[in-house]
């Protein structure tokens, strides 16, 4: 999937205005993570069955980019296996590092590619992925 700049902006704005799956689900596994540089705080809720993600939602107090990224991720990882989700996280990170990545698996999240040009904001968009790894009990120093 390739987006024009204009369309990318629209995709991002749509997720900011209408965040998907933004919901507190206390009964699920959860993790709260922070991005002190920007003040973003996010709690991610996740349910899996076998190794498949069957429910994913979040609460966030933060900047527009952190909200957009959480919304995109919540759509992207639904019904994916944990391994598929980790692969998506890897390609998302590669994109932000301006390295080779597979945009075809990133869905709307590929609209955040330009964040690679503003390094201080990278931690805003990687925050939901940091929460994802935290729920898995894995420390991934990239996020
Ligand atoms: Zn932020």
XYZ file of N, CA, C and O and ligand atoms in Angstrom:
573
model
N 0.843 -1.190 0.000
C 0.000 0.000 0.000
C 0.888 1.253 0.000
O 1.806 1.347 0.798
N 0.629 2.168 -0.894
C 1.398 3.407 -0.818
C 0.447 4.594 -0.796
O -0.525 4.654 -1.547
N 0.735 5.508 0.080
C -0.134 6.663 0.286
C 0.531 7.928 -0.223
O 1.729 8.105 -0.086
N -0.238 8.831 -0.771
C 0.277 10.163 -1.063
C 0.368 10.897 0.276
O -0.239 10.493 1.261
N 1.143 11.983 0.305
C 1.267 12.744 1.552
C -0.072 13.231 2.070
O -0.341 13.187 3.268
N -0.892 13.674 1.145
C -2.198 14.201 1.520
C -3.057 13.118 2.185
O -3.660 13.322 3.237
N -3.059 11.954 1.556
C -3.853 10.857 2.078
C -3.307 10.386 3.430
O -4.070 10.071 4.343
N -1.986 10.369 3.552
C -1.390 9.972 4.827
C -1.868 10.869 5.950
O -2.221 10.412 7.020
N -1.863 12.194 5.653
C -2.338 13.138 6.668
C -3.780 12.853 7.040
O -4.147 12.873 8.205
N -4.589 12.586 6.039
C -6.004 12.313 6.299
C -6.205 11.053 7.132
O -7.047 11.006 8.016
N -5.408 10.029 6.826
C -5.504 8.772 7.575
C -5.160 9.020 9.044
O -5.864 8.575 9.952
N -4.086 9.774 9.272
C -3.658 10.057 10.648
C -4.721 10.879 11.376
O -5.111 10.563 12.502
N -5.224 11.910 10.733
C -6.235 12.778 11.353
C -7.501 11.999 11.684
O -8.109 12.184 12.736
N -7.874 11.079 10.799
C -9.065 10.275 11.048
C -8.906 9.420 12.316
O -9.834 9.304 13.112
N -7.717 8.862 12.519
C -7.495 8.053 13.732
C -7.463 8.923 14.989
O -7.848 8.475 16.060
N -6.997 10.169 14.843
C -6.971 11.072 15.999
C -8.406 11.462 16.382
O -8.773 11.476 17.558
N -9.202 11.745 15.369
C -10.583 12.182 15.627
C -11.488 11.036 16.044
O -12.416 11.225 16.831
N -11.255 9.870 15.471
C -12.108 8.703 15.755
C -11.258 7.506 16.169
O -11.148 6.536 15.412
N -10.658 7.571 17.343
C -9.777 6.464 17.744
C -10.542 5.144 17.837
O -11.613 5.089 18.437
N -10.004 4.098 17.214
C -10.636 2.781 17.223
C -10.275 2.034 18.509
O -9.157 2.136 18.990
N -11.217 1.261 19.013
C -10.958 0.368 20.151
C -10.409 1.094 21.395
O -9.640 0.524 22.144
N -10.766 2.373 21.563
C -10.283 3.095 22.747
C -11.247 2.801 23.887
O -12.300 3.424 24.011
N -10.879 1.844 24.707
C -11.809 1.332 25.703
C -11.044 0.669 26.841
O -10.060 -0.029 26.624
N -11.540 0.904 28.058
C -10.949 0.289 29.231
C -11.539 -1.107 29.385
O -12.759 -1.268 29.370
N -10.683 -2.122 29.511
C -11.175 -3.488 29.704
C -10.376 -4.145 30.822
O -9.457 -4.918 30.575
N -10.757 -3.765 32.028
C -10.019 -4.167 33.221
C -9.850 -5.678 33.382
O -8.939 -6.152 34.034
N -10.764 -6.437 32.778
C -10.709 -7.891 32.954
C -9.589 -8.541 32.137
O -9.255 -9.698 32.347
N -9.002 -7.791 31.210
C -7.948 -8.356 30.358
C -6.560 -8.128 30.952
O -6.393 -7.315 31.868
N -5.575 -8.825 30.399
C -4.185 -8.548 30.771
C -3.878 -7.116 30.364
O -4.365 -6.640 29.341
N -3.088 -6.423 31.168
C -2.829 -5.021 30.836
C -1.423 -4.602 31.216
O -0.754 -5.239 32.028
N -1.008 -3.511 30.613
C 0.284 -2.914 30.955
C 0.182 -1.414 30.719
O -0.439 -0.963 29.762
N 0.776 -0.653 31.643
C 0.790 0.800 31.512
C 2.221 1.250 31.251
O 3.149 0.816 31.943
N 2.384 2.055 30.236
C 3.721 2.555 29.890
C 3.663 4.070 29.701
O 2.598 4.634 29.450
N 4.841 4.687 29.840
C 4.907 6.145 29.749
C 6.006 6.596 28.795
O 7.000 5.893 28.618
N 5.777 7.735 28.234
C 6.795 8.383 27.425
C 7.068 9.734 28.093
O 6.410 10.726 27.783
N 8.011 9.762 29.040
C 8.233 10.970 29.845
C 8.588 12.201 29.008
O 8.231 13.312 29.362
N 9.261 11.964 27.870
C 9.687 13.098 27.042
C 8.506 13.927 26.559
O 8.617 15.140 26.392
N 7.371 13.274 26.351
C 6.197 13.973 25.811
C 5.064 14.039 26.824
O 4.171 14.868 26.714
N 5.093 13.140 27.828
C 4.024 13.107 28.825
C 2.918 12.130 28.499
O 1.882 12.122 29.157
N 3.117 11.302 27.477
C 2.095 10.329 27.095
C 2.055 9.168 28.101
O 3.088 8.654 28.500
N 0.850 8.772 28.474
C 0.649 7.609 29.344
C -0.391 6.706 28.680
O -1.446 7.186 28.267
N -0.062 5.433 28.572
C -0.961 4.520 27.865
C -1.113 3.208 28.604
O -0.131 2.659 29.113
N -2.349 2.732 28.689
C -2.590 1.389 29.220
C -3.182 0.564 28.090
O -4.164 0.973 27.456
N -2.556 -0.558 27.839
C -3.024 -1.449 26.782
C -3.674 -2.663 27.429
O -3.174 -3.175 28.440
N -4.792 -3.103 26.869
C -5.507 -4.290 27.357
C -5.483 -5.335 26.257
O -5.763 -5.019 25.096
N -5.156 -6.563 26.622
C -5.008 -7.589 25.590
C -5.536 -8.935 26.060
O -5.311 -9.347 27.201
N -6.271 -9.586 25.175
C -6.709 -10.958 25.440
C -6.215 -11.829 24.304
O -6.288 -11.447 23.136
N -5.694 -12.994 24.649
C -5.296 -13.920 23.590
C -5.833 -15.311 23.876
O -6.103 -15.673 25.019
N -6.024 -16.016 22.794
C -6.510 -17.380 22.884
C -5.502 -18.213 22.115
O -5.234 -17.920 20.940
N -4.961 -19.237 22.756
C -3.794 -19.910 22.213
C -2.752 -18.817 21.947
O -2.462 -18.054 22.823
N -2.282 -18.689 20.762
C -1.284 -17.643 20.514
C -1.842 -16.526 19.642
O -1.102 -15.798 18.992
N -3.167 -16.411 19.636
C -3.805 -15.407 18.786
C -4.417 -14.286 19.620
O -5.045 -14.538 20.651
N -4.238 -13.053 19.143
C -4.814 -11.899 19.833
C -6.299 -11.822 19.465
O -6.637 -11.715 18.286
N -7.165 -11.904 20.470
C -8.601 -11.868 20.164
C -9.258 -10.566 20.622
O -10.373 -10.269 20.234
N -8.549 -9.799 21.441
C -9.092 -8.509 21.858
C -7.937 -7.593 22.244
O -6.987 -8.034 22.892
N -8.040 -6.353 21.815
C -6.983 -5.398 22.092
C -7.610 -4.011 22.177
O -8.295 -3.578 21.248
N -7.423 -3.345 23.303
C -7.925 -1.986 23.433
C -6.971 -1.210 24.329
O -5.981 -1.766 24.821
N -7.255 0.057 24.552
C -6.292 0.895 25.277
C -6.981 2.122 25.840
O -8.073 2.518 25.399
N -6.287 2.706 26.816
C -6.635 4.041 27.286
C -5.376 4.867 27.112
O -4.268 4.378 27.348
N -5.536 6.097 26.718
C -4.354 6.927 26.526
C -4.637 8.367 26.926
O -5.707 8.905 26.673
N -3.655 8.935 27.631
C -3.642 10.365 27.873
C -2.359 10.835 27.217
O -1.269 10.491 27.685
N -2.485 11.525 26.120
C -1.251 11.890 25.444
C -1.486 12.717 24.211
O -2.595 13.174 23.939
N -0.420 12.873 23.458
C -0.473 13.710 22.261
C -1.234 13.000 21.135
O -1.491 11.793 21.203
N -1.532 13.746 20.104
C -2.282 13.216 18.964
C -1.588 12.021 18.318
O -2.240 11.052 17.930
N -0.271 12.099 18.208
C 0.452 11.008 17.542
C 0.360 9.706 18.334
O 0.229 8.631 17.753
N 0.416 9.802 19.651
C 0.330 8.576 20.453
C -1.069 7.962 20.328
O -1.215 6.739 20.273
N -2.071 8.812 20.260
C -3.451 8.324 20.094
C -3.626 7.670 18.726
O -4.164 6.557 18.607
N -3.129 8.341 17.682
C -3.252 7.802 16.321
C -2.559 6.450 16.217
O -3.104 5.496 15.653
N -1.364 6.356 16.785
C -0.608 5.112 16.674
C -1.293 3.970 17.435
O -1.351 2.837 16.949
N -1.839 4.278 18.620
C -2.551 3.256 19.397
C -3.787 2.782 18.633
O -4.082 1.582 18.574
N -4.501 3.717 18.036
C -5.696 3.380 17.267
C -5.345 2.479 16.083
O -5.990 1.449 15.852
N -4.297 2.852 15.368
C -3.861 2.043 14.217
C -3.422 0.647 14.653
O -3.784 -0.354 14.036
N -2.653 0.599 15.730
C -2.165 -0.692 16.206
C -3.313 -1.581 16.673
O -3.305 -2.793 16.457
N -4.327 -0.969 17.297
C -5.437 -1.768 17.822
C -6.214 -2.454 16.699
O -6.779 -3.521 16.889
N -6.219 -1.840 15.529
C -6.858 -2.473 14.370
C -5.948 -3.526 13.763
O -6.379 -4.616 13.392
N -4.691 -3.139 13.686
C -3.702 -3.964 12.991
C -3.462 -5.318 13.662
O -3.293 -6.336 12.994
N -3.442 -5.316 14.987
C -3.062 -6.554 15.687
C -4.228 -7.467 16.043
O -4.020 -8.591 16.488
N -5.477 -6.983 15.837
C -6.630 -7.851 16.126
C -6.536 -9.114 15.279
O -6.272 -9.037 14.078
N -6.740 -10.244 15.918
C -6.760 -11.541 15.222
C -5.426 -11.971 14.619
O -5.386 -12.896 13.810
N -4.356 -11.300 15.020
C -3.028 -11.745 14.589
C -2.455 -12.680 15.657
O -2.837 -12.620 16.835
N -1.537 -13.553 15.225
C -0.831 -14.345 16.224
C 0.215 -13.448 16.876
O 0.557 -12.383 16.330
N 0.718 -13.881 18.019
C 1.748 -13.091 18.709
C 2.974 -12.928 17.805
O 3.560 -11.846 17.731
N 3.347 -13.974 17.095
C 4.503 -13.882 16.193
C 4.257 -12.888 15.050
O 5.146 -12.123 14.686
N 3.049 -12.922 14.502
C 2.715 -11.953 13.445
C 2.767 -10.528 14.001
O 3.255 -9.607 13.340
N 2.260 -10.358 15.208
C 2.242 -9.035 15.835
C 3.661 -8.526 16.062
O 3.969 -7.356 15.824
N 4.546 -9.419 16.490
C 5.944 -9.026 16.701
C 6.612 -8.652 15.388
O 7.425 -7.731 15.330
N 6.258 -9.368 14.344
C 6.812 -9.054 13.023
C 6.334 -7.675 12.549
O 7.112 -6.890 11.993
N 5.072 -7.383 12.804
C 4.528 -6.064 12.462
C 5.279 -4.985 13.247
O 5.684 -3.961 12.688
N 5.482 -5.219 14.534
C 6.208 -4.258 15.372
C 7.619 -4.027 14.826
O 8.100 -2.894 14.772
N 8.246 -5.099 14.378
C 9.596 -4.997 13.818
C 9.606 -4.106 12.573
O 10.435 -3.201 12.450
N 8.665 -4.330 11.668
C 8.628 -3.541 10.437
C 8.231 -2.088 10.711
O 8.718 -1.167 10.052
N 7.372 -1.893 11.690
C 6.989 -0.537 12.099
C 8.226 0.221 12.594
O 8.452 1.382 12.228
N 9.022 -0.477 13.395
C 10.245 0.137 13.923
C 11.238 0.445 12.795
O 11.830 1.532 12.753
N 11.384 -0.498 11.876
C 12.283 -0.287 10.730
C 11.853 0.957 9.944
O 12.690 1.748 9.527
N 10.545 1.110 9.763
C 10.017 2.272 9.048
C 10.431 3.567 9.752
O 10.856 4.528 9.115
N 10.315 3.567 11.086
C 10.634 4.781 11.853
C 12.118 5.071 11.870
O 12.542 6.211 12.080
N 12.922 4.022 11.659
C 14.373 4.201 11.580
C 14.796 4.506 10.141
O 15.979 4.572 9.840
N 13.800 4.671 9.255
C 14.045 4.932 7.831
C 14.879 3.822 7.191
O 15.733 4.075 6.347
N 14.642 2.604 7.644
C 15.297 1.439 7.053
C 14.287 0.674 6.202
O 13.105 1.017 6.183
N 14.754 -0.380 5.542
C 13.849 -1.178 4.703
C 12.751 -1.803 5.552
O 13.029 -2.333 6.635
N 11.523 -1.734 5.064
C 10.413 -2.354 5.784
C 9.343 -2.761 4.794
O 9.313 -2.293 3.652
N 8.443 -3.608 5.251
C 7.352 -4.099 4.410
C 6.083 -3.311 4.743
O 5.425 -3.599 5.754
N 5.740 -2.333 3.918
C 4.574 -1.495 4.219
C 3.269 -2.270 4.046
O 2.239 -1.898 4.611
N 3.311 -3.381 3.292
C 2.071 -4.121 3.009
C 1.458 -4.759 4.255
O 0.282 -5.087 4.268
N 2.258 -4.919 5.316
C 1.707 -5.529 6.535
C 1.381 -4.487 7.606
O 0.911 -4.834 8.683
N 1.608 -3.206 7.298
C 1.436 -2.183 8.333
C 0.090 -1.463 8.311
O -0.204 -0.673 9.210
N -0.724 -1.737 7.306
C -2.039 -1.101 7.253
C -1.938 0.407 7.378
O -1.000 1.028 6.853
N -2.872 1.004 8.110
C -2.882 2.457 8.282
C -1.623 2.968 8.978
O -1.252 4.142 8.828
N -0.969 2.112 9.756
C 0.217 2.550 10.499
C 1.331 3.030 9.566
O 2.203 3.798 9.975
N 1.275 2.604 8.300
C 2.297 3.076 7.361
C 2.152 4.573 7.087
O 3.071 5.207 6.582
N 1.006 5.149 7.473
C 0.811 6.596 7.311
C 1.669 7.395 8.296
O 1.742 8.619 8.206
N 2.314 6.695 9.229
C 3.171 7.383 10.206
C 4.641 7.415 9.772
O 5.511 7.801 10.546
N 4.907 7.028 8.525
C 6.296 6.945 8.046
C 7.073 8.247 8.224
O 8.266 8.233 8.534
N 6.384 9.372 8.051
C 7.098 10.657 8.110
C 7.613 10.990 9.517
O 8.442 11.884 9.676
N 7.120 10.264 10.536
C 7.604 10.489 11.902
C 9.111 10.191 11.992
O 9.810 10.723 12.855
N 9.610 9.372 11.050
C 11.053 9.070 11.039
C 11.883 10.341 10.875
O 13.043 10.375 11.261
N 11.263 11.385 10.342
C 11.992 12.646 10.129
C 11.997 13.538 11.363
O 12.664 14.566 11.383
N 11.203 13.168 12.374
C 11.191 13.938 13.621
C 11.458 12.997 14.788
O 10.533 12.592 15.500
N 12.746 12.650 14.970
C 13.122 11.648 15.983
C 12.533 11.847 17.383
O 12.177 10.852 18.019
N 12.370 13.091 17.885
C 11.800 13.220 19.231
C 10.385 12.653 19.343
O 9.925 12.344 20.445
N 9.678 12.526 18.216
C 8.313 12.029 18.264
C 8.214 10.507 18.081
O 7.131 9.948 18.203
N 9.321 9.875 17.781
C 9.277 8.424 17.531
C 8.738 7.669 18.751
O 7.931 6.749 18.624
N 9.161 8.105 19.951
C 8.704 7.431 21.177
C 7.190 7.572 21.390
O 6.587 6.776 22.109
N 6.582 8.600 20.794
C 5.132 8.771 20.894
C 4.425 7.645 20.137
O 3.458 7.073 20.630
N 4.910 7.353 18.937
C 4.209 6.358 18.103
C 4.620 4.922 18.425
O 3.902 3.981 18.080
N 5.761 4.743 19.093
C 6.149 3.376 19.478
C 5.560 2.990 20.842
O 5.632 1.822 21.232
N 4.955 3.952 21.535
C 4.424 3.691 22.889
C 3.453 2.503 22.961
O 3.590 1.655 23.846
N 2.458 2.399 22.057
C 1.565 1.237 22.141
C 2.294 -0.097 21.941
O 1.903 -1.103 22.536
N 3.353 -0.094 21.150
C 4.129 -1.320 20.927
C 4.944 -1.658 22.176
O 5.117 -2.818 22.527
N 5.427 -0.602 22.836
C 6.126 -0.802 24.108
C 5.188 -1.478 25.114
O 5.566 -2.408 25.822
N 3.925 -1.023 25.128
C 2.928 -1.613 26.028
C 2.649 -3.064 25.646
O 2.477 -3.926 26.516
N 2.609 -3.323 24.355
C 2.377 -4.690 23.871
C 3.467 -5.634 24.379
O 3.180 -6.706 24.928
N 4.725 -5.236 24.229
C 5.821 -6.089 24.705
C 5.798 -6.201 26.231
O 6.154 -7.244 26.786
N 5.381 -5.147 26.902
C 5.289 -5.181 28.366
C 4.259 -6.218 28.819
O 4.493 -6.961 29.775
N 3.138 -6.313 28.115
C 2.117 -7.312 28.457
C 2.677 -8.719 28.275
O 2.410 -9.615 29.071
N 3.473 -8.889 27.245
C 4.071 -10.204 26.994
C 5.175 -10.524 27.994
O 5.679 -11.637 28.042
N 5.555 -9.498 28.772
C 6.622 -9.686 29.747
C 7.994 -9.673 29.098
O 8.962 -10.195 29.630
N 8.049 -9.061 27.926
C 9.326 -8.998 27.208
C 9.830 -7.562 27.189
O 9.089 -6.655 26.869
N 11.058 -7.401 27.528
C 11.652 -6.083 27.483
C 12.298 -5.920 26.110
O 13.223 -6.630 25.774
N 11.750 -5.047 25.314
C 12.318 -4.811 23.989
C 12.881 -3.392 23.998
O 12.127 -2.431 24.007
N 14.188 -3.279 24.026
C 14.808 -1.955 24.215
C 14.568 -0.988 23.050
O 14.769 0.191 23.172
N 14.071 -1.524 21.930
C 13.791 -0.641 20.789
C 12.581 0.255 21.060
O 12.479 1.327 20.500
N 11.662 -0.246 21.890
C 10.404 0.484 22.039
C 10.296 1.234 23.364
O 11.054 1.082 24.240
Zn 3.622 12.196 22.465
